Amino acid sequence: AQSVTQLDSQVPVFEEAPVELRCNYSSSVSVYLFWYVQYPNQGLQLLLKYLSGSTLVESINGFEAEFNKSQTSFHLRKPSVHISDTAEYFCAVTEAMNTGFQKLVFGTGTRLLVSP
Amino acid sequence: DAGITQSPRHKVTETGTPVTLRCHQTENHRYMYWYRQDPGHGLRLIHYSYGVKDTDKGEVSDGYSVSRSKTEDFLLTLESATSSQTSVYFCAISDQTSGHYNEQFFGPGTRLTVL
């Protein structure tokens, strides 16, 4: 079974500052890792994913995450945040190589609050 | 955006009443999921379906039942709602393509309040 820990429930940051949202996972098998974003009163959208290959993955809006197998981490970073990045961010994990039913296990979420 | 709708979007009901939430997809995806989202818990899987009339339990299935009579519709029923079922409910879908990871797409959610 997999589990995910998001160490920060809330991260306040000023606009244009860098940010890191932390995610650690636990699994006895190979995993796929994800970051989802939830804007206020909306559903979840996939922000980025690690399936295989390069351990550094990027999103189209400037976020990146690095898969670190030795530290079992998948932290999300952005060098300069915008007000529009204010949202809740969920880290999730599933067993790798599963092309059918996916048991996505979610972390408890980190609320990113960007202020001017 | 993936074609997923949920109805109703908001509902207030009283303890002990039955409630049915509907998820409708236009993507013809095989898998459908119901999650609940609660502060401090993230999203937790209630039930999922892997085909018409094929369903199984997730980690928090007590007090919930589901049905899938058509590929496009997945219903979540609370037979007798309790205050502990006050939550935001999300439907998700995913396909099955051999050799590929199939992304889960989420609906807009239903906010349910049980008084």
Short mmCIF file of C-alpha atoms in Angstrom, two decimals:
data_model
loop_
_atom_site.label_atom_id
_atom_site.label_comp_id
_atom_site.label_asym_id
_atom_site.label_seq_id
_atom_site.Cartn_x
_atom_site.Cartn_y
_atom_site.Cartn_z
CA ALA A 1 0.00 0.00 0.00
CA GLN A 2 1.09 3.55 -0.66
CA SER A 3 0.81 6.65 1.51
CA VAL A 4 1.56 10.34 1.02
CA THR A 5 2.56 13.00 3.53
CA GLN A 6 2.30 16.68 2.79
CA LEU A 7 4.15 18.35 5.57
CA ASP A 8 2.59 21.81 5.33
CA SER A 9 -1.14 22.44 5.47
CA GLN A 10 -0.72 26.08 4.49
CA VAL A 11 2.10 28.06 2.89
CA PRO A 12 1.83 31.85 2.79
CA VAL A 13 4.14 33.63 0.35
CA PHE A 14 4.50 37.02 -1.26
CA GLU A 15 4.05 37.49 -4.99
CA GLU A 16 7.22 36.91 -7.03
CA ALA A 17 8.85 34.95 -4.20
CA PRO A 18 9.93 31.33 -4.66
CA VAL A 19 7.95 28.53 -3.08
CA GLU A 20 8.39 24.86 -2.30
CA LEU A 21 5.54 22.54 -1.34
CA ARG A 22 6.79 19.35 0.23
CA CYS A 23 5.58 15.83 -0.47
CA ASN A 24 6.93 12.55 0.82
CA TYR A 25 5.58 9.15 -0.06
CA SER A 26 5.85 5.59 1.17
CA SER A 27 5.63 2.51 -1.02
CA SER A 28 7.12 -0.96 -1.28
CA VAL A 29 6.77 -0.96 -5.09
CA SER A 30 7.59 1.43 -7.90
CA VAL A 31 5.25 4.39 -8.10
CA TYR A 32 3.89 7.10 -10.31
CA LEU A 33 3.66 10.52 -8.64
CA PHE A 34 1.40 13.46 -9.30
CA TRP A 35 0.62 16.98 -8.26
CA TYR A 36 -2.95 18.16 -8.64
CA VAL A 37 -4.15 21.74 -8.21
CA GLN A 38 -7.57 22.80 -7.01
CA TYR A 39 -8.61 26.40 -7.55
CA PRO A 40 -11.40 27.74 -5.31
CA ASN A 41 -14.75 26.05 -5.92
CA GLN A 42 -13.38 23.89 -8.70
CA GLY A 43 -12.39 20.28 -9.24
CA LEU A 44 -8.86 18.94 -9.36
CA GLN A 45 -6.61 19.44 -12.36
CA LEU A 46 -3.45 17.50 -13.03
CA LEU A 47 -0.51 19.89 -12.72
CA LEU A 48 2.35 17.51 -13.46
CA LYS A 49 3.29 13.88 -13.22
CA TYR A 50 6.29 11.61 -12.91
CA LEU A 51 5.96 8.26 -14.64
CA SER A 52 9.51 7.41 -15.66
CA GLY A 53 12.61 8.92 -17.24
CA SER A 54 13.87 12.34 -16.17
CA THR A 55 13.35 12.88 -12.48
CA LEU A 56 12.62 16.58 -13.05
CA VAL A 57 9.19 17.26 -14.47
CA GLU A 58 7.70 20.60 -15.40
CA SER A 59 4.29 22.11 -15.91
CA ILE A 60 3.28 24.66 -18.51
CA ASN A 61 2.82 27.40 -15.90
CA GLY A 62 6.29 27.32 -14.38
CA PHE A 63 5.99 24.70 -11.66
CA GLU A 64 8.44 21.84 -11.44
CA ALA A 65 8.84 18.80 -9.25
CA GLU A 66 11.74 16.44 -8.74
CA PHE A 67 11.40 12.76 -8.01
CA ASN A 68 13.95 11.74 -5.40
CA LYS A 69 13.80 8.01 -4.88
CA SER A 70 16.37 7.87 -2.08
CA GLN A 71 14.48 10.46 -0.05
CA THR A 72 11.07 9.26 -1.24
CA SER A 73 10.12 12.82 -2.04
CA PHE A 74 8.39 14.69 -4.85
CA HIS A 75 8.55 18.35 -3.83
CA LEU A 76 6.86 21.01 -5.94
CA ARG A 77 8.68 24.26 -6.65
CA LYS A 78 8.16 27.51 -8.45
CA PRO A 79 10.85 30.22 -8.65
CA SER A 80 8.39 33.12 -8.73
CA VAL A 81 4.72 32.81 -7.77
CA HIS A 82 1.78 34.86 -8.98
CA ILE A 83 -1.42 35.81 -7.22
CA SER A 84 -3.20 33.43 -9.58
CA ASP A 85 -1.27 30.49 -8.12
CA THR A 86 -3.34 30.75 -4.96
CA ALA A 87 -4.95 27.31 -4.71
CA GLU A 88 -4.78 24.02 -2.88
CA TYR A 89 -2.19 21.56 -4.10
CA PHE A 90 -2.44 17.81 -3.65
CA CYS A 91 0.33 15.29 -4.02
CA ALA A 92 -0.80 11.80 -5.08
CA VAL A 93 0.76 8.41 -5.69
CA THR A 94 -0.25 5.22 -7.43
CA GLU A 95 1.44 1.93 -8.14
CA ALA A 96 3.50 2.08 -11.31
CA MET A 97 2.73 0.14 -14.49
CA ASN A 98 -0.95 -0.04 -13.68
CA THR A 99 -2.84 0.82 -16.85
CA GLY A 100 -6.25 -0.19 -15.53
CA PHE A 101 -7.86 0.72 -12.25
CA GLN A 102 -5.72 3.24 -10.46
CA LYS A 103 -5.83 3.52 -6.74
CA LEU A 104 -4.72 7.11 -6.38
CA VAL A 105 -3.69 7.90 -2.83
CA PHE A 106 -3.78 11.58 -2.01
CA GLY A 107 -2.00 13.68 0.55
CA THR A 108 -3.97 16.00 2.80
CA GLY A 109 -3.24 19.03 0.66
CA THR A 110 -1.26 22.26 0.98
CA ARG A 111 -3.01 25.57 0.63
CA LEU A 112 -0.78 28.09 -1.15
CA LEU A 113 -1.69 31.66 -0.29
CA VAL A 114 -0.01 34.29 -2.46
CA SER A 115 -0.32 37.89 -1.32
CA PRO A 116 0.77 41.15 -2.98
CA ASP B 1 -11.73 19.72 -20.49
CA ALA B 2 -12.92 16.18 -20.00
CA GLY B 3 -16.70 15.94 -20.31
CA ILE B 4 -17.71 15.23 -16.73
CA THR B 5 -20.71 16.74 -15.04
CA GLN B 6 -22.02 16.23 -11.54
CA SER B 7 -25.51 16.90 -10.28
CA PRO B 8 -26.61 18.47 -8.13
CA ARG B 9 -23.74 20.86 -7.49
CA HIS B 10 -25.04 21.78 -4.07
CA LYS B 11 -27.46 19.99 -1.79
CA VAL B 12 -28.66 20.47 1.75
CA THR B 13 -30.55 17.59 3.31
CA GLU B 14 -31.58 16.31 6.70
CA THR B 15 -30.23 13.40 8.68
CA GLY B 16 -31.90 10.13 7.77
CA THR B 17 -32.98 11.08 4.27
CA PRO B 18 -31.74 9.26 1.17
CA VAL B 19 -29.54 11.20 -1.24
CA THR B 20 -28.35 10.32 -4.74
CA LEU B 21 -25.54 12.10 -6.52
CA ARG B 22 -25.03 11.69 -10.24
CA CYS B 23 -21.88 11.68 -12.31
CA HIS B 24 -22.22 11.83 -16.07
CA GLN B 25 -19.39 11.50 -18.60
CA THR B 26 -19.27 11.96 -22.34
CA GLU B 27 -15.78 10.45 -22.79
CA ASN B 28 -16.77 6.76 -22.90
CA HIS B 29 -14.08 6.03 -20.31
CA ARG B 30 -14.14 2.63 -18.65
CA TYR B 31 -13.35 3.58 -15.06
CA MET B 32 -15.35 5.90 -12.84
CA TYR B 33 -14.62 6.85 -9.25
CA TRP B 34 -16.31 8.60 -6.36
CA TYR B 35 -14.18 10.47 -3.84
CA ARG B 36 -15.00 12.59 -0.85
CA GLN B 37 -12.89 15.57 0.14
CA ASP B 38 -12.62 16.65 3.76
CA PRO B 39 -10.26 19.09 5.47
CA GLY B 40 -7.24 17.31 6.84
CA HIS B 41 -7.96 14.16 4.86
CA GLY B 42 -7.45 15.14 1.25
CA LEU B 43 -9.44 12.98 -1.16
CA ARG B 44 -10.51 9.48 -0.20
CA LEU B 45 -11.95 6.87 -2.51
CA ILE B 46 -15.50 5.76 -1.72
CA HIS B 47 -16.33 3.39 -4.60
CA TYR B 48 -15.22 2.84 -8.14
CA SER B 49 -16.54 1.14 -11.25
CA TYR B 50 -14.64 -0.79 -13.90
CA GLY B 51 -17.56 -1.27 -16.25
CA VAL B 52 -21.32 -1.37 -16.50
CA LYS B 53 -22.68 -3.09 -13.39
CA ASP B 54 -19.12 -3.72 -12.19
CA THR B 55 -18.29 -1.82 -9.00
CA ASP B 56 -16.09 -2.23 -5.96
CA LYS B 57 -15.44 -0.59 -2.62
CA GLY B 58 -12.83 1.99 -1.82
CA GLU B 59 -11.38 2.91 1.56
CA VAL B 60 -14.42 4.78 2.96
CA SER B 61 -17.40 2.90 1.53
CA ASP B 62 -19.50 2.43 4.70
CA GLY B 63 -22.87 4.17 4.35
CA TYR B 64 -22.60 4.49 0.56
CA SER B 65 -23.76 2.45 -2.38
CA VAL B 66 -23.21 2.93 -6.10
CA SER B 67 -24.70 1.84 -9.37
CA ARG B 68 -23.64 1.99 -12.97
CA SER B 69 -26.31 0.91 -15.43
CA LYS B 70 -24.80 2.79 -18.37
CA THR B 71 -21.22 3.57 -19.32
CA GLU B 72 -21.82 7.27 -18.96
CA ASP B 73 -23.54 7.39 -15.56
CA PHE B 74 -22.26 6.54 -12.09
CA LEU B 75 -24.61 7.12 -9.18
CA LEU B 76 -23.63 7.49 -5.54
CA THR B 77 -26.37 6.88 -2.97
CA LEU B 78 -26.43 7.68 0.70
CA GLU B 79 -29.23 5.42 1.93
CA SER B 80 -29.70 7.36 5.16
CA ALA B 81 -27.59 10.49 5.30
CA THR B 82 -25.66 11.34 8.46
CA SER B 83 -23.88 14.53 9.48
CA SER B 84 -20.54 12.76 9.06
CA GLN B 85 -21.30 12.55 5.34
CA THR B 86 -21.25 16.31 4.98
CA SER B 87 -18.47 16.72 2.46
CA VAL B 88 -17.54 17.67 -1.07
CA TYR B 89 -17.93 14.73 -3.43
CA PHE B 90 -15.90 14.38 -6.60
CA CYS B 91 -16.38 12.05 -9.49
CA ALA B 92 -13.42 11.06 -11.63
CA ILE B 93 -12.96 9.03 -14.80
CA SER B 94 -10.09 7.26 -16.51
CA ASP B 95 -9.70 5.10 -19.56
CA GLN B 96 -7.73 1.93 -20.12
CA THR B 97 -5.09 2.00 -22.82
CA SER B 98 -2.68 -0.89 -22.74
CA GLY B 99 0.88 0.15 -22.00
CA HIS B 100 -0.01 3.69 -21.06
CA TYR B 101 -0.78 5.50 -17.87
CA ASN B 102 -4.34 6.76 -18.06
CA GLU B 103 -4.91 10.08 -16.33
CA GLN B 104 -7.81 10.54 -13.97
CA PHE B 105 -10.02 13.51 -14.83
CA PHE B 106 -12.16 15.09 -12.14
CA GLY B 107 -15.61 16.57 -12.20
CA PRO B 108 -16.52 19.93 -10.62
CA GLY B 109 -17.75 18.43 -7.35
CA THR B 110 -20.97 18.33 -5.32
CA ARG B 111 -21.11 20.08 -1.97
CA LEU B 112 -23.41 18.10 0.34
CA THR B 113 -24.53 19.36 3.72
CA VAL B 114 -26.39 17.04 6.06
CA LEU B 115 -28.16 18.86 8.88
#
